[in-house]
Structures are given as structure tokens and as C-alpha cells.
Short mmCIF file of C-alpha atoms and ligand atoms in Angstrom, two decimals:
data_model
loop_
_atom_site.label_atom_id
_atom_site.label_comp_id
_atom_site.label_asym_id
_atom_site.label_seq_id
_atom_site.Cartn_x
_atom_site.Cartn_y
_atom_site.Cartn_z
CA UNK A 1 29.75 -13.82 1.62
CA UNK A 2 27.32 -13.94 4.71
CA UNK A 3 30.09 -10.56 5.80
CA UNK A 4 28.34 -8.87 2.68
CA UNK A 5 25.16 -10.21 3.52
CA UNK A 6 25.32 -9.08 7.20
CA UNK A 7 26.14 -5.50 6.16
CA UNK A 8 23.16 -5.19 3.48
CA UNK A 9 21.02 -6.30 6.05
CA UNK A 10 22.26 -4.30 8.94
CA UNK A 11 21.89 -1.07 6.37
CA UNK A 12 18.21 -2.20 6.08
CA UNK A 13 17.05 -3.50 9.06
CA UNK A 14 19.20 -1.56 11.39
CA UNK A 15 18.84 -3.91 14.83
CA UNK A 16 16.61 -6.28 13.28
CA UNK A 17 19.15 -7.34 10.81
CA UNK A 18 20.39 -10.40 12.70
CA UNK A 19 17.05 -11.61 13.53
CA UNK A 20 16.93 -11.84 9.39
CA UNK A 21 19.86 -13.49 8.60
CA UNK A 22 18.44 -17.21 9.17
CA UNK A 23 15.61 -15.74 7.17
CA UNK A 24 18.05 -15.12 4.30
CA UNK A 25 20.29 -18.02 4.51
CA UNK A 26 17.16 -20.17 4.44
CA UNK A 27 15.75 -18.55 1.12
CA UNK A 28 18.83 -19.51 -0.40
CA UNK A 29 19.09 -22.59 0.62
CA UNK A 30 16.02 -23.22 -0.92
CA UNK A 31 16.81 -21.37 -3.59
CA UNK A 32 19.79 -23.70 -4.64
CA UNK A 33 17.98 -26.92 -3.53
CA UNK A 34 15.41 -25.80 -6.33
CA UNK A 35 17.47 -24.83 -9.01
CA UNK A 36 20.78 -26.22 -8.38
CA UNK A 37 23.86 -24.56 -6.90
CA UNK A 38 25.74 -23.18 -9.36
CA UNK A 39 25.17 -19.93 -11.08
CA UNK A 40 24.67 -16.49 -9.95
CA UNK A 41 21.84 -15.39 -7.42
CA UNK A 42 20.43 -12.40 -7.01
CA UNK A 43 18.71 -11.16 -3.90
CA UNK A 44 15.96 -8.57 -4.18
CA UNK A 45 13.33 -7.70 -1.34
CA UNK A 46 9.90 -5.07 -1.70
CA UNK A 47 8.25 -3.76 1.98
CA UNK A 48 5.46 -3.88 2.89
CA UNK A 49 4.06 -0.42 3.95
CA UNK A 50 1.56 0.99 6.55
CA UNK A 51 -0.10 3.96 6.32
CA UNK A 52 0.03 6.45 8.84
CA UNK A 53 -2.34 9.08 7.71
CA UNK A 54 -4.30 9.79 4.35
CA UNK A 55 -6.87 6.78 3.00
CA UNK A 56 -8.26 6.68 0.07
CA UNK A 57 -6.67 10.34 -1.38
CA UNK A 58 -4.14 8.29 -3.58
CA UNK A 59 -6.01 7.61 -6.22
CA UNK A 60 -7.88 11.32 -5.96
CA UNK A 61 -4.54 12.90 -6.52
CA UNK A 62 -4.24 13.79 -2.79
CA UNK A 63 -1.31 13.02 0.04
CA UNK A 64 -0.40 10.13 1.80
CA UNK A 65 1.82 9.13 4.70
CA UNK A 66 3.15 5.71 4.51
CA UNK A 67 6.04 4.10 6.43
CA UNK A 68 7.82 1.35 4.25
CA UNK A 69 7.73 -1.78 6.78
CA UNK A 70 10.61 -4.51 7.86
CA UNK A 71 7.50 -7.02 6.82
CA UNK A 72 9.05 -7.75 3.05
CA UNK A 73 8.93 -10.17 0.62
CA UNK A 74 11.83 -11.31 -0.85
CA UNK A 75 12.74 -12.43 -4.35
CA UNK A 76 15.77 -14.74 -5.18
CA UNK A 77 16.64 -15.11 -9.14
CA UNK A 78 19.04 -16.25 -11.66
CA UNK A 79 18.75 -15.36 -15.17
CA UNK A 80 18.00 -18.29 -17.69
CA UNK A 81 19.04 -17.81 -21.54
CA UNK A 82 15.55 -18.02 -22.84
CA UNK A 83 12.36 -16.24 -22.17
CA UNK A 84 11.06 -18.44 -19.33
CA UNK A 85 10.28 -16.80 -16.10
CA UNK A 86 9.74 -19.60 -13.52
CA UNK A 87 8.35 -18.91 -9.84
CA UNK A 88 8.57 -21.03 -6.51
CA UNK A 89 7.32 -19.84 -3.55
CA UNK A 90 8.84 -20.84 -0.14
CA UNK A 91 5.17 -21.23 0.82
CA UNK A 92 3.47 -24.27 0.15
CA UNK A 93 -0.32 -22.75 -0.82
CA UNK A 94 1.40 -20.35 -3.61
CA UNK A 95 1.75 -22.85 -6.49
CA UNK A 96 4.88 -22.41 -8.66
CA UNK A 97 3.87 -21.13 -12.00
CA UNK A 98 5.57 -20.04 -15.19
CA UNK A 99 4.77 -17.95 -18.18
CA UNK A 100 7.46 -16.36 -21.19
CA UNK A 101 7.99 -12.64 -20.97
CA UNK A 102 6.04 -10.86 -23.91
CA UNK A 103 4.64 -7.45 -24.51
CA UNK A 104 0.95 -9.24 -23.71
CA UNK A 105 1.34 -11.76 -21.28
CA UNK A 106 -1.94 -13.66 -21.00
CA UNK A 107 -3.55 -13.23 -17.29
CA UNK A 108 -3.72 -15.96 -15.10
CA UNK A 109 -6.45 -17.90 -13.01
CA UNK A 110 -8.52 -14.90 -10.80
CA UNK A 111 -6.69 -14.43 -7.91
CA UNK A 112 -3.59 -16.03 -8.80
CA UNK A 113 -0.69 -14.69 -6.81
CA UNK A 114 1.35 -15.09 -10.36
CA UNK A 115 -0.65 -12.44 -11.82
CA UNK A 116 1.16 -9.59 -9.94
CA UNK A 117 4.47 -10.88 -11.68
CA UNK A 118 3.15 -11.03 -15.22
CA UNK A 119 1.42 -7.93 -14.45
CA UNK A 120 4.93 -6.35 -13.94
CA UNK A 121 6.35 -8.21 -16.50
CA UNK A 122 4.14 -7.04 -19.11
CA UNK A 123 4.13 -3.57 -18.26
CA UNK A 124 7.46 -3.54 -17.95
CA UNK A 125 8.46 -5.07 -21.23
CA UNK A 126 5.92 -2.61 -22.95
CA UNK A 127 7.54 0.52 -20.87
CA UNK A 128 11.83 -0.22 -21.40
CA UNK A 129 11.67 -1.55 -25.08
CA UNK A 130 14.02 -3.97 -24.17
CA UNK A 131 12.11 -7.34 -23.01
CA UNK A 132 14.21 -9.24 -19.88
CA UNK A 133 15.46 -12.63 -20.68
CA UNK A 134 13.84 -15.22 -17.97
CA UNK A 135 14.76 -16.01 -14.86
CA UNK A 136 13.96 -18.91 -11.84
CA UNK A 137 13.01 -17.15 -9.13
CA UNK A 138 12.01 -18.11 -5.30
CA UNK A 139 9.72 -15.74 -3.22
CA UNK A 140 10.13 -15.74 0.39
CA UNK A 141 7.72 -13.97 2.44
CA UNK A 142 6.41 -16.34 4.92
CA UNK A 143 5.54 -15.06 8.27
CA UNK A 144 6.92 -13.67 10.68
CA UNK A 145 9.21 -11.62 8.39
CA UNK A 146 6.93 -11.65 5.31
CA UNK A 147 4.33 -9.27 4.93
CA UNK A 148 1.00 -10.81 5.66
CA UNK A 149 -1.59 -11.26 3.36
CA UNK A 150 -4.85 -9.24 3.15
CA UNK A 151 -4.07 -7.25 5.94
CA UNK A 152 -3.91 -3.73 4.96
CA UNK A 153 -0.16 -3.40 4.86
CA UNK A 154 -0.06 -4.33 0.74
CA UNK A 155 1.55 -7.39 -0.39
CA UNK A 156 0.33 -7.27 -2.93
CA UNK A 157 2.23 -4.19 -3.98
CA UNK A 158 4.99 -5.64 -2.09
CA UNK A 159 5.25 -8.81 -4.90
CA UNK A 160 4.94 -6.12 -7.69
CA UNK A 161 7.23 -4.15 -7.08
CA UNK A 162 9.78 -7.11 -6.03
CA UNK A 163 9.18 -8.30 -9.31
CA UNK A 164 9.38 -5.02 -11.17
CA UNK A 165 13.50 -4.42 -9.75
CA UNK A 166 13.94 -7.83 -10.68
CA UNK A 167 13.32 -7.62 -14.47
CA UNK A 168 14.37 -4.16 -14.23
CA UNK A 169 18.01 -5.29 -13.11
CA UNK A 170 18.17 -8.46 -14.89
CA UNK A 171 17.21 -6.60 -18.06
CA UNK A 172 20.39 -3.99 -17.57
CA UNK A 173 17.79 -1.35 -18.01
CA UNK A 174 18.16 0.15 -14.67
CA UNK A 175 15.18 2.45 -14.70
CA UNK A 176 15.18 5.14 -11.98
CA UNK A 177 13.10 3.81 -8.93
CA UNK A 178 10.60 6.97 -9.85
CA UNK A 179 10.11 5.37 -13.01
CA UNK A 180 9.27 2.36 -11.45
CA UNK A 181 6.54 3.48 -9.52
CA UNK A 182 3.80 4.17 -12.45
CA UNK A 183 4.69 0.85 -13.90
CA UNK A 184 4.57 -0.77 -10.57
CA UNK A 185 0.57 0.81 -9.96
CA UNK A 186 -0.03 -0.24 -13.71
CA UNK A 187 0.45 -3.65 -13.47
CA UNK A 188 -1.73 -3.49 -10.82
CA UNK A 189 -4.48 -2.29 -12.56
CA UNK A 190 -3.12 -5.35 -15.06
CA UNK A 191 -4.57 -7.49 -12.15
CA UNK A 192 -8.05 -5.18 -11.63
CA UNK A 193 -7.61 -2.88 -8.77
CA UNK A 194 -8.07 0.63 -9.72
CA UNK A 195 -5.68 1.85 -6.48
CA UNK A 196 -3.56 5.07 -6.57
CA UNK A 197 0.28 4.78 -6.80
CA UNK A 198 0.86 5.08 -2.45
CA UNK A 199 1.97 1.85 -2.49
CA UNK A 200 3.99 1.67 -4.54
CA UNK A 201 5.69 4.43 -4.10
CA UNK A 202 6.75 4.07 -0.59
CA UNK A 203 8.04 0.17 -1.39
CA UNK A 204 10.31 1.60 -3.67
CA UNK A 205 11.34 5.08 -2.21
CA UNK A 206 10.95 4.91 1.44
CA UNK A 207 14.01 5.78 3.91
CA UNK A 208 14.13 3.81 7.52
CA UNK A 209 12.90 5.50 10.44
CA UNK A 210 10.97 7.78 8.24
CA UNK A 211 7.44 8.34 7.00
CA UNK A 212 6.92 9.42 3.13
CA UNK A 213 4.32 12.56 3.17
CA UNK A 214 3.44 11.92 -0.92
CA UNK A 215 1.88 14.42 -2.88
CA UNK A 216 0.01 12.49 -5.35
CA UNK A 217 -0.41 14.85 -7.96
CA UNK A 218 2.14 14.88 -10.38
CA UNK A 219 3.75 18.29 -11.91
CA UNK A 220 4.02 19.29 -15.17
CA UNK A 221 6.92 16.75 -15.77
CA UNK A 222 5.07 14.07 -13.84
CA UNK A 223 7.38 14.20 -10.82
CA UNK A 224 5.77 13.62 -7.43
CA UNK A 225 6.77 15.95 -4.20
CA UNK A 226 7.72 14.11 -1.59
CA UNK A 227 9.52 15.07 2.36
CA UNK A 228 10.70 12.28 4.02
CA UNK A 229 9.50 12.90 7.39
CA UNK A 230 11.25 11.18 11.21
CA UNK A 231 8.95 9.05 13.02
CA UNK A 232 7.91 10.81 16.72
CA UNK A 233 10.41 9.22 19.14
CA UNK A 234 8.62 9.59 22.07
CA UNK A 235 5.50 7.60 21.08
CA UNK A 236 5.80 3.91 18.97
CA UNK A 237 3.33 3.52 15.92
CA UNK A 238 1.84 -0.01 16.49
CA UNK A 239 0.35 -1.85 14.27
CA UNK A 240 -2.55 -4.51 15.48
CA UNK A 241 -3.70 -7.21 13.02
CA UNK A 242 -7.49 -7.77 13.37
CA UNK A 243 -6.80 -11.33 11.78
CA UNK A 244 -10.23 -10.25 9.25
CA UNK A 245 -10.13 -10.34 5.79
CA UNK A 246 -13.68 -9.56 4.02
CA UNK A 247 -14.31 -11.14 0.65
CA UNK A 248 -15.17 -8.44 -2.50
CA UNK A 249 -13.65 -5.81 -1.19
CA UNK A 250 -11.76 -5.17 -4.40
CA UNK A 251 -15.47 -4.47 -6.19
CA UNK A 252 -16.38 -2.35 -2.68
CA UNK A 253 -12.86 -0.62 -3.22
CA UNK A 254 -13.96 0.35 -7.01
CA UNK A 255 -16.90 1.11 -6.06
CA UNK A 256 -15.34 4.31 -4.13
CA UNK A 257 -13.08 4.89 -7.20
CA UNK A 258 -16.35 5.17 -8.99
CA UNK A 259 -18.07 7.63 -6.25
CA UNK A 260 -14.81 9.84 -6.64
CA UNK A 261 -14.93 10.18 -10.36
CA UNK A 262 -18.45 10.18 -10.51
CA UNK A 263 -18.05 13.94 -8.08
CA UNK A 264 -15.34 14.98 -10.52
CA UNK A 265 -17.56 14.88 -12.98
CA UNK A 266 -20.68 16.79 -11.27
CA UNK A 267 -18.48 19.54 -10.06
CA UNK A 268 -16.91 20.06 -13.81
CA UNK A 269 -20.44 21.04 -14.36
CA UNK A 270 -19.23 24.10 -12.09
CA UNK A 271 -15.60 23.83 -12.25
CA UNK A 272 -15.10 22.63 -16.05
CA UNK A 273 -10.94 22.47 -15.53
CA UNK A 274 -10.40 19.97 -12.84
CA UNK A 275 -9.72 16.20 -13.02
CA UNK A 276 -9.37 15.40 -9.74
CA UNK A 277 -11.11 15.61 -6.53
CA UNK A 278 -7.69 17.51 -5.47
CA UNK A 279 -8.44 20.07 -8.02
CA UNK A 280 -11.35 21.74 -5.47
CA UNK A 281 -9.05 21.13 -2.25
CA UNK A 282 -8.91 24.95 -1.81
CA UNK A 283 -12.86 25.45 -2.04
CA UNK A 284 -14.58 25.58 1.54
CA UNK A 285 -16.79 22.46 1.78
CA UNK A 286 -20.00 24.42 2.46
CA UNK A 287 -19.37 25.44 -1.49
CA UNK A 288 -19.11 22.11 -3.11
CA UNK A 289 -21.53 20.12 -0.68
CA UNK A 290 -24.51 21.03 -2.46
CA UNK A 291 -23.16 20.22 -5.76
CA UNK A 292 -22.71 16.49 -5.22
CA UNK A 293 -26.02 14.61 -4.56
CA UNK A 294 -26.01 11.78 -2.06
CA UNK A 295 -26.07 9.15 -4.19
CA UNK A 296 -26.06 8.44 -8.00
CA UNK A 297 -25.20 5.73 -9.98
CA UNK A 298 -23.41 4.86 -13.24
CA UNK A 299 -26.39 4.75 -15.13
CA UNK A 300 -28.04 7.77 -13.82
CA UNK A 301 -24.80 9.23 -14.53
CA UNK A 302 -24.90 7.97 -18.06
CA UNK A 303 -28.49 9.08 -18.74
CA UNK A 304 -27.07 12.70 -17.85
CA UNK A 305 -23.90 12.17 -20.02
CA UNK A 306 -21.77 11.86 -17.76
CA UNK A 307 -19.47 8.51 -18.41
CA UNK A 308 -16.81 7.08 -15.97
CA UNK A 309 -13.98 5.46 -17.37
CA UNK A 310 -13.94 1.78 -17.00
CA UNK A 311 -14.31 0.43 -13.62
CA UNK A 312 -13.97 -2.94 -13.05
CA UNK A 313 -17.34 -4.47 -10.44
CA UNK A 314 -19.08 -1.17 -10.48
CA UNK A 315 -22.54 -2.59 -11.67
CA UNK A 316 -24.70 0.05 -13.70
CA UNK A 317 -27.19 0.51 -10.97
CA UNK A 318 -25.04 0.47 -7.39
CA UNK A 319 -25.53 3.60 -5.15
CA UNK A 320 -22.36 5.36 -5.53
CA UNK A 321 -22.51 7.76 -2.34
CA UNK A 322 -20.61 10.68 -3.74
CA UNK A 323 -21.41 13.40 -1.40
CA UNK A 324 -19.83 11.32 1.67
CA UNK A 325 -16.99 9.52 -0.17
CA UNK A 326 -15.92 13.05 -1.57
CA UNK A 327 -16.32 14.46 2.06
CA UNK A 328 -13.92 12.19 3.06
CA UNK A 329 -11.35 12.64 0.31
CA UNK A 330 -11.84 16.55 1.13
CA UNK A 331 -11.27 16.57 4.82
CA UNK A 332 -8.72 13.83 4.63
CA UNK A 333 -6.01 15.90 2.37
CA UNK A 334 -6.60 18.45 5.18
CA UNK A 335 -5.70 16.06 7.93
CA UNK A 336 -2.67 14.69 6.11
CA UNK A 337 -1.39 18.51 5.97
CA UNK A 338 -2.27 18.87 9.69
CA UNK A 339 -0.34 15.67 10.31
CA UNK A 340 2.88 16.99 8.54
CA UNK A 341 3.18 19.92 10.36
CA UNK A 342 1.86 18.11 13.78
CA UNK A 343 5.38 16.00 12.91
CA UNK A 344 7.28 18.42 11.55
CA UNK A 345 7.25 20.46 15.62
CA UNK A 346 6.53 17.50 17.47
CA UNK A 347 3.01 17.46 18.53
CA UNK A 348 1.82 14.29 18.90
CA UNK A 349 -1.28 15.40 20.80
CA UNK A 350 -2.08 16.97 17.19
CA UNK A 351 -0.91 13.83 15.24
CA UNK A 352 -2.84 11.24 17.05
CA UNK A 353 -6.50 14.02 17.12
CA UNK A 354 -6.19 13.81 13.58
CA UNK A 355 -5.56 10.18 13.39
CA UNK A 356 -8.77 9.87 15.28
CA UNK A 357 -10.74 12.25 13.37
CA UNK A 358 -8.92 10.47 10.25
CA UNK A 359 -10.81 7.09 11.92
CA UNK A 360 -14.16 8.17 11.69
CA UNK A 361 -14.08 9.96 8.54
CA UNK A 362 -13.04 6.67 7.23
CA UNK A 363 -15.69 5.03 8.84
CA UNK A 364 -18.70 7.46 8.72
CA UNK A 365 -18.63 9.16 5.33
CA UNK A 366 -16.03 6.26 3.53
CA UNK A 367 -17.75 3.52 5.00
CA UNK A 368 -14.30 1.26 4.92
CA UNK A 369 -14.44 -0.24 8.56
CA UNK A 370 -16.13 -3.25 10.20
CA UNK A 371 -17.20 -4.38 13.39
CA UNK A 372 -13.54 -6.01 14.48
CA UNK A 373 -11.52 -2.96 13.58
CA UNK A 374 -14.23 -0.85 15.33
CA UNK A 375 -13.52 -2.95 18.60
CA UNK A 376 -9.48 -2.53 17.94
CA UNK A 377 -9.71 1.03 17.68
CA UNK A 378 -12.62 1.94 20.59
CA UNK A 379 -9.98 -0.35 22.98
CA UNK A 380 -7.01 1.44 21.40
CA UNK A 381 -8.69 4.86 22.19
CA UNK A 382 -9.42 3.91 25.38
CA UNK A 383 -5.81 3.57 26.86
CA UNK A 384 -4.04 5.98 28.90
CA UNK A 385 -1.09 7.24 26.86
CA UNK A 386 -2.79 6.48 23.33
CA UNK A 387 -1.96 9.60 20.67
CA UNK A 388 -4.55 8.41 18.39
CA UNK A 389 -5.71 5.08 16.57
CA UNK A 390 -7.23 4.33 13.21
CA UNK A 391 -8.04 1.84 10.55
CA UNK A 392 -4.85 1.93 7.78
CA UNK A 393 -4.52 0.51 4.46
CA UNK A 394 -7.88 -0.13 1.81
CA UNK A 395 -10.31 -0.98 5.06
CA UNK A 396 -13.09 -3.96 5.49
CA UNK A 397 -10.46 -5.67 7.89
CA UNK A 398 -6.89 -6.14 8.01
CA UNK A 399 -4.87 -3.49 10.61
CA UNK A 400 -5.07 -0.75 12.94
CA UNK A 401 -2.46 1.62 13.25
CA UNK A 402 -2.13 3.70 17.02
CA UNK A 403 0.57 6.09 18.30
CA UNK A 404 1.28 5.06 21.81
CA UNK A 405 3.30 6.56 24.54
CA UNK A 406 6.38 4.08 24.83
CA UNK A 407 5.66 3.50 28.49
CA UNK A 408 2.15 2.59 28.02
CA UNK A 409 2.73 0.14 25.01
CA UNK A 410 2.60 -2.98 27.48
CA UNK A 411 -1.05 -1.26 28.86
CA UNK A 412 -2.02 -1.25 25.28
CA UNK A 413 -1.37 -4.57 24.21
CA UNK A 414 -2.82 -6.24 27.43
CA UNK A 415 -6.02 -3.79 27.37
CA UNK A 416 -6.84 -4.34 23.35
CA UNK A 417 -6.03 -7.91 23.31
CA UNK A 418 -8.40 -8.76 26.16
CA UNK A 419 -11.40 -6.64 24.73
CA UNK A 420 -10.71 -7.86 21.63
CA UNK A 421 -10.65 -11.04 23.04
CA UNK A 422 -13.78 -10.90 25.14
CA UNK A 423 -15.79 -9.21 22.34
CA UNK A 424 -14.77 -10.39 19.12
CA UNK A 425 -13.39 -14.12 20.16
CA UNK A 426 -10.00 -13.63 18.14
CA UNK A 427 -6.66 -12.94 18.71
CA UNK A 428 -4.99 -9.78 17.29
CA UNK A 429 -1.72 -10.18 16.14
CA UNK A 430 0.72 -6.96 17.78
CA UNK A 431 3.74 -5.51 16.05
CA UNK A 432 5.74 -2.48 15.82
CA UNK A 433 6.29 -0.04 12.80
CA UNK A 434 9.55 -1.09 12.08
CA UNK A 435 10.67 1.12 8.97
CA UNK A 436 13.25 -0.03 6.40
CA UNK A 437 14.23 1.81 3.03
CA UNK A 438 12.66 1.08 -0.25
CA UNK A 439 12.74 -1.66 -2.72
CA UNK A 440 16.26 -2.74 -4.54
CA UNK A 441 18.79 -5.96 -4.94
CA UNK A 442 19.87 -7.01 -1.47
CA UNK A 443 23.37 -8.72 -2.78
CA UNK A 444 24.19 -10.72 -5.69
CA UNK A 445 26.60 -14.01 -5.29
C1 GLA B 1 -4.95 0.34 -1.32
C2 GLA B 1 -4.53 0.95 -2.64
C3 GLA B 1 -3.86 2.30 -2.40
C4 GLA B 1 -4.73 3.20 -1.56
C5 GLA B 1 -5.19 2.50 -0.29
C6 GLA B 1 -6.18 3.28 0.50
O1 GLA B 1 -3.82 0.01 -0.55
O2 GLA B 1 -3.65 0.10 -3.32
O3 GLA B 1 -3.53 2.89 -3.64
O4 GLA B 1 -5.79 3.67 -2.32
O5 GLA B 1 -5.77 1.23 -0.58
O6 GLA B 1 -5.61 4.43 1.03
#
């Protein structure tokens, strides 16, 4: 058994996989002290991801490119004969909870970290036809293995789509992993946020030591381009945890959905065919600038006929600052394409400008970043043998992401960790981009 289990995790952790085995054994020990011994187990896990290039274009039917991360959560079930799902958590301050698979599962308590499972199981029940029985489950994703919580590198998708292969093998539906990933960003809009399908895509369809560039617009058939793209090898991508996790930031996060749709739907006025921000990638900026005011707001929208879709925390009256959150969008889709090819011939110098410039697009025209991550990054930027730096994942906290000579990576750490230190009075928590493979069952006993 732990033979089996040493050779799943070596194929997705690579030289990391013994450090996981306690990890594993642990989980089901747990597992079986919780819901008895006998019966079969299955082992799922779901990365974590971090985003190496391309913020905020997701959603605007741009690209992306994520890394899926060895930061996972894992999932531990055994079907039950009736409809029950029941969930423990190996950490204490995730309350177990359990609810009966349905086609309308009611929502929990705001906030709820069950919500992301009956999200999924909802969505997934409505999607097959073919409603999973129940199962006991266990999640395991304390740290240091698990991914952590609110900081940019999307646990939250992480749960989701650990849940989402669960029913979707315990059902016997088996649902290509492609499939996966619209239910996966649906039952995330289940929970509120109105995010793109990045996340979700790279938890379930990542490859180790590879980023995802992720065309976000589908084709005619609703298939998604994708190039699995190898990491630089003379540079490490390391991720630095500012430890900061604003509050609201999923009504400042809709807030930019809003500003996005709400320049979609000036420039139809001029370009009556598109749907997307994407849709005017190929116009020169100079062109569309002075068709998208400054600011608006739903209600001045309204008043001109022009209604957004529903968006969750966008009050009638907020400024939605089109012109600069479209700039963004714009000149970001044209970073990710420099960063591709930067990648594809092995310029770093090229990769890590355009992280850079990525930085303070994010923070200038998106207005995503805050004080802390503006200290991490001005450090970062500062060190001899630094590519590039930036802010990854939704913003308002969480990580930095910098591409850093590998000789220099022990001058980074000491350099940001002492300004960091000196100026902000935290700790930052260091890591490498470790990459695993997407989503899927681990082993089953
Ligand atoms: C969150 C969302 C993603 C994406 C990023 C920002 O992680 O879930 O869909 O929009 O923010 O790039």
C-alpha cells in the first residue's frame, strides 16, 4: 500500500514526494479514526496555483499564466449508501458540516468554508444528470503543505475543485477534466465571486514544472487553447507571503467585474459585436481611450440603458473607473503574449520587464495592491539578480511572485525580509514555485 502511495506521490511531487508522505499517512489516519477503518478510501488532492503573468484578464476573456502549486488540499472519502455528504476538516477552525446532495442545495452561513462543496455539489448534480450518492469525507490542507488561506494562491478554488473530482468519481460519471472546469468556476459564482475560470483551470489541467499560458476565450465548441509552457531554469519563481489579508475584497473584486462590463458596453456603442473586453484587443489604445469615460456608475449606466448583469456588492452609485480598469485588461493581454514568447526563447530579462510593468499596471490603473505588497515588491526590485517581481493572484494582500537568479535567491530572501521587516513590522513567509500536475484521485485502498 504505502509502495502505491510512494509512487503516486513521487509522480506528483517529483523530490518533494517524501517530504509528503507523513502528510498522507496522517490524513488517513485521521481519516479512519473518524469514520472507522473499514471500507474503501479514496484519496483526491486540488493545487493551489500562482499566477505568473496576466491579472484580472480571466474573467475579460483574456490569457493567463498560472503554475499549479505543490501547496494542495487534499480530500479523503468513502461513499455512504444514502445521500449524506459529511465533511471533517483536519483543521480545528473549519467546523465539520453536512448537507444531502440535491439539484438546489441550500447555501450555507456567509463565509462558510462548506459552501465551496455544496457549491460543487449542486452544480454538479444539475450538470451530469446523475446525482452522487454521499460520502464522509476529511480535508487536509493544513500548513505547511496546504495551500494557505487568503493569500492569492486560491484555495478556495483549490476546495472546489477537490470536491468537484470527488463527486465526479464517486458518481462513475467520469467527466473529462475540461468539463470540469466551467462547473468548477460555477459553483463559485454559487458562493458570490464573479472570477474567470484561471483557477480552475490550472488545478485541474496543469503539468509539473510547467506554466499553463490559457486563452480564456472559448471557440466555437467552447474549448479553451492552452500551451503548456517549461518554467526558466536558470532563474527560481518565488513566491513571498505578505501575511495581509484585507476584508471586502470580494465586493472590491466585483466591483472591477463591473468596470469591465460596464466598458463592454460603452464600446458596443462603437463596436456593436463584441462581448468582451478581448473582443477590441487588436484596436490601438489611442482608439478606444476616448470612448470609455473615467468613471461611471451602475446607475448612470442604467439611466443611459445600459444594464450590467447581476453583480453581487456593486452598489448603484460606486465609481466604477472604466477607462483605467480597461487599460489594464488591454495592456495586460499584451504582456501575457510578450511573456510567452519571452519563455518560449529564453529571455528572462524580457519575462521579468514585463512582470514589472505587469506590477504597476496592476497597481496604477487596477488599483489591486496595498502598502505591504508595495514594500515586498520595491525590496524585491531592488536585488541584484531579480528578473522581475509583482503582485499575483486577486490583489489587496496575499503574495508576491519574483523571478530570481538562483544564485541570488539567499540575497533576496535576507534583503526583502529585513525591509519588510523594518518597514512593515511583519514577517513574510518565503517559498518556492514548486509545480505539480492538476487535480485527480491520488490512490484508492
Ligand atoms: C481570482 C479569480 C480569478 C482571477 C484572479 C485575478 O483568483 O478567481 O478568476 O480573476 O483573481 O487574476
Amino acid at each position: 500500500m504505502s509502495n502505491d502511495l510512494g509512487q503516486a506521490l513521487e509522480r506528483i511531487y517529483g523530490a518533494g514526494a517524501t517530504d509528503q508522505l507523513a502528510r498522507y499517512q496522517a490524513a488517513m489516519a485521521q481519516f479512519q479514526a473518524t469514520y472507522g477503518a473499514h471500507g474503501p478510501l479514496y484519496i483526491f488532492r486540488a493545487p493551489g496555483r500562482v499566477n505568473l503573468i496576466g491579472e484580472h484578464t480571466d474573467y475579460n476573456h483574456g490569457f493567463v499564466m498560472p503554475a499549479a502549486l505543490d501547496k494542495d488540499i487534499l480530500l479523503l472519502a468513502r461513499p455512504r449508501s444514502d445521500g449524506a455528504v459529511n465533511l471533517a476538516n483536519v483543521e480545528s477552525q473549519f467546523e465539520p458540516f453536512s448537507f444531502t446532495v440535491a439539484t438546489e442545495i441550500p447555501i450555507g452561513a456567509p463565509g462558510h468554508w462548506g459552501n465551496y462543496v455544496r457549491g460543487a455539489a449542486q452544480v454538479f448534480t444539475q450538470a451530469s444528470g446523475r446525482p452522487s450518492g454521499g460520502w464522509d469525507g476529511l480535508v487536509a490542507g493544513a500548513a505547511p503543505f496546504g495551500v494557505p488561506v487568503g493569500a492569492g494562491l486560491s484555495s478556495s478554488s483549490a476546495l472546489t475543485v477537490a470536491a468537484m473530482v470527488t463527486l465526479n468519481t464517486l458518481a462513475g460519471v467520469q467527466l473529462p477534466n475540461a468539463d470540469l472546469v466551467q462547473l468548477c468556476s460555477d459553483a463559485e459564482w454559487y458562493v458570490g465571486t464573479r472570477g474567470g475560470i484561471m483557477d480552475q483551470f490550472v488545478a485541474l489541467l496543469a503539468q509539473r514544472d510547467h506554466a499553463l499560458f490559457l486563452d480564456c476565450r472559448p471557440d466555437a465548441a467552447g474549448h479553451f487553447q492552452t500551451e503548456a509552457i517549461p518554467l526558466p531554469t536558470t532563474h527560481r519563481l518565488l513566491i513571498v507571503n505578505s501575511g495581509v489579508h484585507h476584508a471586502n475584497t470580494r465586493n472590491e473584486f466585483n466591483l472591477r467585474v463591473a468596470a469591465g462590463r460596464a466598458g463592454v458596453a460603452l464600446l458596443r456603442q462603437t463596436y456593436p459585436h463584441i462581448t468582451h473586453l478581448r473582443d477590441v484587443q487588436t484596436e490601438d489604445w489611442a482608439v478606444l481611450e476616448p470612448l470609455l469615460p473615467e468613471s461611471t456608475s451602475v446607475a448612470e449606466l442604467n439611466a443611459q440603458g445600459l444594464a450590467l448583469n447581476d453583480i453581487p456588492g456593486a452598489p448603484a452609485d460606486a465609481a466604477l473607473r472604466v477607462r483605467a480598469c480597461c487599460r489594464h485588461v488591454w495592456s495586460e493581454n499584451r504582456r501575457v503574449l510578450g511573456a510567452v514568447n519571452a519563455m518560449r526563447s529564453g529571455n528572462v530579462a524580457q519575462l521579468g520587464a514585463l512582470m514589472n510593468l505587469a506590477h504597476a499596471s496592476a497597481r496604477d490603473d487596477y488599483a489591486i495592491s496595498c502598502p505591504e505588497i508595495e514594500v515586498l515588491v520595491g525590496a524585491a526590485q531592488q536585488v541584484d539578480g531579480v528578473a522581475g517581481a509583482r503582485l499575483t493572484g486577486a490583489g489587496w494582500g496575499g503574495c508576491m511572485i519574483a523571478l530570481v537568479q538562483t544564485e541570488a535567491a539567499t540575497d533576496f530572501e535576507t534583503h526583502v525580509a529585513q525591509v519588510y521587516g523594518q518597514q512593515m513590522g511583519r514577517d513574510a513567509e518565503f517559498f518556492a514555485c514548486q509545480t505539480t500536475p492538476g487535480a485527480g484521485l491520488v490512490l484508492q485502498l
